[in-house]
Amino acid sequence: MHHFNYVDGRLHCEGVPLEDIAREVGTPTYVYSTATLERHYKVLSEAFDGSKYLIAYSVKACGNIGVVSTLAKLGAGADVVSGGELAKALHAGIPAEKIVFSGVGKTRAELTAALEAGIHQFNVESFPEMERLNEIAMSLGKKAPIAFRVNPHVDAGGHANISTGGAEHKFGIAWHEAGEMYAQAAAMEGINPVGVDVHIGSQIMDVEPMRIAFEKVVTLVRELREQGINIQRMDLGGGLGIPYSPKDNPDSPAKYAQMIREVKQGIDVQLILEPGRMIAGNAGVMLANVEYVKERDGRTFVILDSGMNDLARPALYDATHEINLLNEPAADASLKPVDIVGPVCETTDRFEEARPMPPLKQDDKIAFMSAGAYGAVLSSQYNARPLAAEVIVNGDSYSVVRPRPSYEDIIALENQPSWIE
Ligand SMILES: *Cc1c(COP(=O)(O)O)cnc(C)c1O
């Protein structure tokens, strides 16, 4: 469910025609919908009403401060994977007590910053990381609340590049080593083992593989408690998929929540969830302008002013996005297969091949739908192309939450070496 719809033939985000944003802010531009973000957050939080839970929004899906502060206002926590995301989450108004820190490669500086901030939980992914965290915590006179991220050896399906729960993946500690690792953690002065964490991948369409992983977590929590380790939290990660096209039929957030309630029955823990895509994915679109329509060798190339540097998912994950014209085409418009490409000098700068599209001409504006998650965050200034602007809509108004940098802004980030006059 989202709030991007045609009204009188013009594609709107809530009450704002996207054409207005394209005209006033330019393209390429990401546009997020407050009502959609709120709706997704509420669907999940209402499903857990009455139990102890923390929804720690995965900042890496869409870290714009406009988006994160919107979720902070609803009471969301944050799952961060770097010191930069920690700083942004705190700045956006997420209290440290609602922040969990994930990731396999946390540096000393990142661990120190998170300890000093007093975050809710470190999701530790290896023994050396725990030793490092222990040392830093002791030197600061603190005790770090941790969960081990366990690798449940479950294949959840989905694209190979976003699966994380198999033995061949770098994530987490081995399932069979968990008992021993927790025992060692409990003996460390700077470590307080409080939870068990799992995250098996992203864009998972079916909740059943998750159920298998989560049941393993419940079993582990029970075993650890018997071992005398007081586990109080179960962090079930993120990963629920969203529809990118009408053909996609992911299990609903309600079904996901129901499955979790079933798995968690009879065990008193704080539940932590780390949804990213499910919150932000369908809450954002990317606007682009058609620069040229080029016919060659029997093909039609629609060349946009946005490229793989702005929206990397097609180049990175073979992903496709629904594409809507900002001006609704006639219902009987004939569709013709075209290649939708960007201006970047790379062959992979291609959004889709032979996509059936209604007639398109220079300066038509289009929207890549479902671009809110892993969209703007993955963008770069490759080819010295300014980062896309970002806008958030709320009802009839909108706010530019990341202006497009000027060439001067881009150049100001760099210097000539001191020896060149
Ligand atoms: C990426 C990530 C998430 C969010 O995944 P989604 O598929 O966007 O819900 C949650 N937890 C961890 C540890 C992650 O790396």
Coordinates of C-alpha atoms and ligand atoms in Angstrom, one line a residue:
M1 CA 0.0 0.0 0.0
H2 CA 1.3 3.4 -0.9
H3 CA 0.1 7.0 -1.5
F4 CA 1.2 7.5 -5.1
N5 CA -1.8 7.7 -7.4
Y6 CA -3.1 9.3 -10.5
V7 CA -5.6 12.2 -9.8
D8 CA -7.1 13.7 -13.0
G9 CA -4.4 12.1 -15.1
R10 CA -1.5 13.4 -13.0
L11 CA 0.6 11.2 -10.8
H12 CA 0.5 12.5 -7.2
C13 CA 2.3 11.8 -4.0
E14 CA -0.4 12.3 -1.4
G15 CA -1.8 15.7 -2.3
V16 CA 1.1 16.9 -4.4
P17 CA 1.4 16.5 -8.2
L18 CA 4.8 15.0 -8.9
E19 CA 5.1 17.2 -11.9
D20 CA 5.2 20.2 -9.6
I21 CA 8.2 18.7 -7.7
A22 CA 9.9 17.8 -11.0
R23 CA 9.5 21.4 -12.2
E24 CA 10.5 23.1 -9.0
V25 CA 13.3 20.9 -7.7
G26 CA 14.4 19.4 -11.0
T27 CA 15.3 15.7 -11.8
P28 CA 16.6 13.2 -10.9
T29 CA 14.8 13.5 -7.5
Y30 CA 13.7 11.0 -4.9
V31 CA 10.3 11.7 -3.4
Y32 CA 9.1 10.1 -0.1
S33 CA 5.6 9.9 1.2
T34 CA 5.1 10.6 4.9
A35 CA 1.7 8.9 5.0
T36 CA 3.2 5.7 3.5
L37 CA 6.0 5.6 6.0
E38 CA 3.6 6.1 8.8
R39 CA 1.3 3.4 7.5
H40 CA 4.0 0.8 7.2
Y41 CA 5.4 1.6 10.6
K42 CA 1.9 1.4 12.2
V43 CA 0.9 -1.9 10.5
L44 CA 3.9 -3.5 12.1
S45 CA 3.7 -1.8 15.5
E46 CA 0.0 -2.4 15.9
A47 CA 0.6 -6.1 15.2
F48 CA 2.8 -6.3 18.4
D49 CA 0.6 -4.2 20.6
G50 CA 0.6 -5.5 24.1
S51 CA 4.0 -7.2 23.9
K52 CA 7.5 -5.8 24.6
Y53 CA 8.9 -4.8 21.3
L54 CA 11.3 -2.3 19.6
I55 CA 11.0 -1.5 15.9
A56 CA 14.5 -0.6 15.0
Y57 CA 14.2 0.9 11.5
S58 CA 17.2 -0.2 9.3
V59 CA 18.7 3.1 8.5
K60 CA 20.8 1.7 5.6
A61 CA 17.6 1.2 3.6
C62 CA 17.0 4.9 3.4
G63 CA 19.0 7.1 5.8
N64 CA 17.7 10.5 4.8
I65 CA 17.3 12.5 8.0
G66 CA 13.9 13.7 6.8
V67 CA 12.8 10.0 6.6
V68 CA 14.5 8.9 9.9
S69 CA 13.1 11.9 11.8
T70 CA 9.6 11.1 10.5
L71 CA 9.9 7.6 11.9
A72 CA 11.6 8.8 15.2
K73 CA 8.4 10.9 15.8
L74 CA 6.3 7.7 15.6
G75 CA 8.5 6.1 18.3
A76 CA 10.8 4.0 16.1
G77 CA 14.3 3.0 17.1
A78 CA 17.1 2.4 14.6
D79 CA 19.3 -0.4 13.4
V80 CA 22.6 1.1 12.3
V81 CA 25.6 -0.4 10.5
S82 CA 28.2 2.3 10.8
G83 CA 29.3 5.2 12.9
G84 CA 27.9 7.5 10.2
E85 CA 24.4 6.0 10.5
L86 CA 24.7 6.2 14.3
A87 CA 25.4 9.9 14.1
K88 CA 22.6 10.4 11.6
A89 CA 20.1 8.4 13.7
L90 CA 20.9 10.4 16.9
H91 CA 20.7 13.7 14.9
A92 CA 17.3 12.7 13.6
G93 CA 16.0 12.3 17.1
I94 CA 16.2 8.6 17.7
P95 CA 17.2 8.1 21.4
A96 CA 20.4 6.0 22.0
E97 CA 18.4 3.5 24.1
K98 CA 16.5 2.6 20.9
I99 CA 19.5 2.0 18.7
V100 CA 21.0 -1.4 17.8
F101 CA 24.3 -1.6 16.0
S102 CA 24.8 -4.4 13.4
G103 CA 27.5 -5.2 10.9
V104 CA 30.6 -7.5 10.6
G105 CA 33.3 -4.8 10.6
K106 CA 32.8 -2.3 13.4
T107 CA 35.9 -0.2 13.9
R108 CA 37.3 0.9 17.3
A109 CA 36.1 4.4 16.7
E110 CA 32.6 3.1 15.9
L111 CA 32.4 0.9 19.0
T112 CA 33.6 3.7 21.2
A113 CA 31.1 6.2 19.8
A114 CA 28.2 3.7 20.3
L115 CA 29.4 2.9 23.9
E116 CA 29.6 6.5 24.8
A117 CA 26.2 7.2 23.3
G118 CA 24.8 4.3 25.4
I119 CA 23.0 2.3 22.7
H120 CA 20.5 -0.4 23.4
Q121 CA 22.5 -3.3 21.9
F122 CA 25.5 -4.4 19.9
N123 CA 24.8 -7.2 17.5
V124 CA 28.2 -8.9 17.6
E125 CA 29.2 -11.0 14.6
S126 CA 32.5 -12.6 15.7
F127 CA 34.7 -13.5 18.7
P128 CA 37.4 -10.9 17.8
E129 CA 34.7 -8.2 17.7
M130 CA 33.6 -9.2 21.2
E131 CA 37.2 -9.1 22.5
R132 CA 37.6 -5.6 21.0
L133 CA 34.3 -4.4 22.4
N134 CA 35.2 -5.9 25.8
E135 CA 38.5 -4.0 25.9
I136 CA 36.9 -0.7 24.9
A137 CA 34.0 -1.1 27.3
M138 CA 36.3 -1.9 30.2
S139 CA 38.5 1.1 29.4
L140 CA 35.4 3.3 29.6
G141 CA 34.1 1.6 32.7
K142 CA 31.0 0.4 30.9
K143 CA 29.3 -2.9 30.2
A144 CA 28.2 -3.4 26.6
P145 CA 24.8 -5.1 26.1
I146 CA 25.2 -7.6 23.3
A147 CA 23.4 -10.1 21.2
F148 CA 25.3 -12.5 19.0
R149 CA 24.1 -12.6 15.5
V150 CA 23.8 -16.3 14.8
N151 CA 24.0 -17.7 11.3
P152 CA 21.1 -20.2 11.2
H153 CA 22.1 -21.9 8.0
V154 CA 18.8 -21.2 6.3
D155 CA 18.3 -20.3 2.7
A156 CA 15.5 -17.8 2.4
G157 CA 15.5 -17.6 -1.3
G158 CA 15.7 -14.3 -3.1
H159 CA 18.7 -12.8 -5.0
A160 CA 22.0 -14.4 -4.1
N161 CA 23.5 -11.0 -3.5
I162 CA 21.1 -10.2 -0.6
S163 CA 21.0 -13.6 1.1
T164 CA 22.9 -13.7 4.4
G165 CA 21.9 -16.8 6.4
G166 CA 24.0 -19.5 4.8
A167 CA 27.3 -21.0 6.0
E168 CA 29.1 -19.5 3.1
H169 CA 28.1 -16.0 4.0
K170 CA 30.3 -13.7 6.1
F171 CA 27.6 -12.9 8.6
G172 CA 27.1 -14.0 12.2
I173 CA 28.7 -16.7 14.3
A174 CA 28.2 -20.4 13.6
W175 CA 25.0 -21.9 15.0
H176 CA 26.8 -24.8 16.8
E177 CA 29.3 -22.5 18.5
A178 CA 26.7 -20.2 20.1
G179 CA 26.6 -22.0 23.5
E180 CA 30.4 -21.7 24.0
M181 CA 30.5 -18.1 22.7
Y182 CA 27.8 -17.0 25.1
A183 CA 29.6 -18.7 28.0
Q184 CA 32.7 -16.8 27.2
A185 CA 30.8 -13.5 26.8
A186 CA 29.2 -13.9 30.2
A187 CA 32.6 -14.2 31.7
M188 CA 33.9 -11.0 30.2
E189 CA 33.9 -7.9 32.5
G190 CA 32.9 -5.5 29.7
I191 CA 30.2 -7.6 28.1
N192 CA 26.6 -8.3 29.1
P193 CA 25.0 -10.9 26.8
V194 CA 21.3 -9.9 26.7
G195 CA 20.0 -11.2 23.4
V196 CA 20.1 -13.4 20.4
D197 CA 20.0 -11.9 16.9
V198 CA 19.4 -13.3 13.5
H199 CA 19.0 -11.7 10.0
I200 CA 18.8 -14.1 7.1
G201 CA 18.5 -11.8 4.1
S202 CA 16.4 -9.2 2.3
Q203 CA 13.4 -9.1 -0.1
I204 CA 12.2 -12.4 1.3
M205 CA 8.7 -13.2 -0.1
D206 CA 7.7 -16.1 2.0
V207 CA 7.7 -16.1 5.8
E208 CA 8.2 -19.9 6.2
P209 CA 12.0 -19.9 5.9
M210 CA 12.0 -17.1 8.5
R211 CA 9.9 -19.2 10.8
I212 CA 12.5 -22.0 10.6
A213 CA 15.3 -19.5 11.5
F214 CA 13.3 -17.9 14.3
E215 CA 12.3 -21.3 15.8
K216 CA 16.1 -22.0 16.0
V217 CA 16.5 -18.7 17.9
V218 CA 13.8 -19.6 20.4
T219 CA 15.4 -22.9 21.0
L220 CA 18.7 -21.2 21.5
V221 CA 17.2 -18.7 24.0
R222 CA 15.8 -21.6 26.0
E223 CA 19.1 -23.4 26.0
L224 CA 21.0 -20.3 27.0
R225 CA 18.6 -19.7 29.9
E226 CA 19.1 -23.2 31.1
Q227 CA 22.9 -22.6 30.9
G228 CA 22.3 -19.7 33.3
I229 CA 22.6 -16.9 30.8
N230 CA 19.8 -14.4 31.2
I231 CA 18.7 -13.7 27.7
Q232 CA 16.0 -11.0 27.6
R233 CA 15.8 -10.0 24.0
M234 CA 15.2 -11.7 20.6
D235 CA 16.3 -9.6 17.6
L236 CA 14.7 -11.1 14.5
G237 CA 16.3 -8.7 11.9
G238 CA 14.6 -7.4 8.8
G239 CA 14.1 -8.9 5.4
L240 CA 10.4 -8.9 4.6
G241 CA 9.9 -8.4 0.9
I242 CA 7.7 -5.9 -0.9
P243 CA 6.0 -6.0 -4.3
Y244 CA 8.1 -4.4 -7.0
S245 CA 5.6 -5.3 -9.7
P246 CA 2.0 -6.5 -9.8
K247 CA 3.3 -10.1 -10.3
D248 CA 5.0 -10.0 -6.9
N249 CA 3.0 -11.4 -4.0
P250 CA 5.1 -11.2 -0.8
D251 CA 3.6 -12.4 2.4
S252 CA 1.9 -9.4 4.2
P253 CA 3.3 -7.6 7.2
A254 CA 0.2 -9.0 9.1
K255 CA 1.1 -12.6 8.2
Y256 CA 4.8 -11.9 9.1
A257 CA 3.7 -10.5 12.5
Q258 CA 1.3 -13.4 13.1
M259 CA 4.1 -15.9 12.4
I260 CA 6.4 -14.1 14.9
R261 CA 3.7 -14.1 17.5
E262 CA 3.3 -17.9 17.0
V263 CA 7.0 -18.5 17.3
K264 CA 7.4 -16.3 20.3
Q265 CA 4.6 -17.9 22.2
G266 CA 5.4 -18.8 25.8
I267 CA 8.7 -17.0 25.9
D268 CA 9.0 -13.7 27.7
V269 CA 11.5 -11.5 25.8
Q270 CA 11.7 -8.1 24.3
L271 CA 11.2 -8.5 20.5
I272 CA 13.5 -6.4 18.3
L273 CA 12.7 -6.0 14.6
E274 CA 14.9 -4.3 12.0
P275 CA 12.7 -3.6 9.0
G276 CA 14.1 -1.5 6.3
R277 CA 12.7 -2.2 2.8
M278 CA 9.2 -3.0 4.2
I279 CA 9.0 0.5 5.7
A280 CA 10.7 2.7 3.1
G281 CA 10.6 0.7 -0.2
N282 CA 7.1 1.6 -1.5
A283 CA 7.2 5.0 0.3
G284 CA 9.6 6.4 -2.3
V285 CA 9.9 7.0 -6.0
M286 CA 12.6 8.5 -8.2
L287 CA 11.7 11.1 -10.8
A288 CA 13.6 11.3 -14.1
N289 CA 13.4 13.2 -17.3
V290 CA 13.5 11.7 -20.8
E291 CA 16.4 13.5 -22.6
Y292 CA 16.4 11.6 -25.9
V293 CA 14.6 8.8 -27.7
K294 CA 17.1 7.2 -30.0
E295 CA 16.3 4.6 -32.7
R296 CA 19.1 2.4 -33.8
D297 CA 19.4 -1.1 -35.3
G298 CA 15.7 -1.8 -34.8
R299 CA 15.8 -0.9 -31.1
T300 CA 14.5 2.1 -29.3
F301 CA 16.6 3.6 -26.5
V302 CA 14.9 5.9 -24.0
I303 CA 17.8 7.9 -22.5
L304 CA 17.1 9.5 -19.1
D305 CA 18.8 12.2 -17.1
S306 CA 19.1 9.6 -14.2
G307 CA 21.5 6.7 -14.2
M308 CA 22.9 3.8 -12.3
N309 CA 24.7 6.3 -10.0
D310 CA 21.3 7.6 -8.9
L311 CA 19.4 4.2 -8.7
A312 CA 21.8 1.3 -8.6
R313 CA 19.5 -1.6 -7.9
P314 CA 19.0 -2.7 -11.6
A315 CA 22.8 -2.7 -12.2
L316 CA 23.6 -4.3 -8.8
Y317 CA 20.8 -6.8 -8.2
D318 CA 19.2 -7.3 -11.7
A319 CA 16.2 -5.5 -10.2
T320 CA 13.4 -3.9 -12.1
H321 CA 11.1 -1.1 -11.1
E322 CA 7.6 -0.3 -12.3
I323 CA 7.8 2.9 -14.3
N324 CA 4.9 5.4 -14.5
L325 CA 4.6 8.5 -16.6
L326 CA 3.8 11.6 -14.5
N327 CA 1.1 12.4 -17.1
E328 CA -1.1 9.3 -17.3
P329 CA -1.1 7.8 -20.8
A330 CA -4.4 7.1 -22.6
A331 CA -5.9 3.8 -21.5
D332 CA -5.7 2.6 -25.1
A333 CA -2.1 3.8 -25.7
S334 CA -0.2 1.2 -27.6
L335 CA 2.8 -0.3 -25.8
K336 CA 6.1 -0.7 -27.5
P337 CA 9.3 -2.4 -26.1
V338 CA 12.1 0.1 -25.4
D339 CA 15.4 0.0 -23.6
I340 CA 15.4 2.4 -20.6
V341 CA 18.9 3.6 -20.1
G342 CA 20.9 6.3 -18.3
P343 CA 23.6 8.7 -19.4
V344 CA 26.5 7.1 -17.5
C345 CA 29.3 5.7 -19.6
E346 CA 28.8 2.0 -18.6
T347 CA 26.9 -0.8 -20.3
T348 CA 25.3 -1.7 -17.0
D349 CA 23.7 1.7 -16.9
R350 CA 20.5 0.2 -18.1
F351 CA 17.3 0.1 -16.1
E352 CA 15.5 -2.4 -18.3
E353 CA 15.7 -4.0 -21.7
A354 CA 12.7 -4.3 -24.0
R355 CA 10.3 -2.9 -21.5
P356 CA 6.8 -2.3 -23.0
M357 CA 6.1 1.4 -22.6
P358 CA 3.5 3.8 -23.9
P359 CA 4.8 6.4 -26.3
L360 CA 7.6 8.6 -24.8
K361 CA 9.2 11.8 -26.1
Q362 CA 11.8 14.3 -25.0
D363 CA 11.1 16.0 -21.7
D364 CA 8.4 13.5 -20.6
K365 CA 8.8 12.8 -16.9
I366 CA 8.7 9.4 -15.4
A367 CA 8.7 7.9 -11.9
F368 CA 10.6 4.7 -10.9
M369 CA 8.2 3.3 -8.4
S370 CA 9.2 1.5 -5.1
A371 CA 12.6 3.2 -5.1
G372 CA 12.5 4.3 -1.5
A373 CA 14.7 1.6 -0.1
Y374 CA 18.3 1.0 -1.3
G375 CA 17.8 3.9 -3.7
A376 CA 19.2 7.2 -2.7
V377 CA 21.5 5.6 -0.1
L378 CA 23.3 3.7 -2.9
S379 CA 23.8 6.7 -5.1
S380 CA 27.2 8.1 -6.0
Q381 CA 28.6 11.1 -7.9
Y382 CA 30.1 8.9 -10.6
N383 CA 30.8 10.8 -13.8
A384 CA 30.7 13.9 -11.5
R385 CA 26.9 13.8 -11.6
P386 CA 25.4 15.6 -8.6
L387 CA 23.6 13.4 -6.1
A388 CA 19.8 13.3 -6.8
A389 CA 17.8 15.7 -4.7
E390 CA 15.5 14.2 -2.0
V391 CA 12.1 15.5 -1.1
I392 CA 9.5 14.4 1.5
V393 CA 5.8 15.0 1.0
N394 CA 3.3 15.4 3.8
G395 CA -0.3 15.9 2.7
D396 CA -0.4 19.0 0.4
S397 CA 3.1 20.2 1.1
Y398 CA 6.6 19.1 0.5
S399 CA 10.1 19.8 1.8
V400 CA 13.5 19.4 0.2
V401 CA 15.4 17.2 2.6
R402 CA 18.5 16.9 0.5
P403 CA 19.2 19.6 -2.0
R404 CA 21.0 18.7 -5.2
P405 CA 24.6 19.8 -4.8
S406 CA 25.9 22.4 -7.2
Y407 CA 29.1 21.8 -9.2
E408 CA 30.7 24.3 -6.7
D409 CA 29.6 22.0 -3.8
I410 CA 31.1 19.0 -5.5
I411 CA 34.4 20.7 -6.3
A412 CA 34.6 22.2 -2.7
L413 CA 35.0 18.6 -1.4
E414 CA 38.4 18.3 -3.1
N415 CA 41.7 20.2 -3.2
Q416 CA 44.7 20.5 -5.5
P417 CA 47.8 19.1 -3.8
S418 CA 49.8 21.7 -1.8
W419 CA 52.6 21.7 -4.4
I420 CA 50.5 22.8 -7.3
E421 CA 50.0 26.5 -7.4
Ligands
LIG1 C1 19.9 -4.7 5.7 C2 19.6 -5.2 7.1 C3 18.3 -5.1 7.6 C4 17.1 -4.5 6.8 O1 16.8 -5.4 5.8 P1 15.5 -5.2 4.9 O2 15.5 -6.3 4.0 O3 15.6 -3.8 4.3 O4 14.3 -5.2 5.9 C5 18.1 -5.5 8.9 N1 19.1 -5.9 9.7 C6 20.4 -6.1 9.2 C7 21.4 -6.6 10.1 C8 20.7 -5.7 7.9 O5 21.9 -5.8 7.5

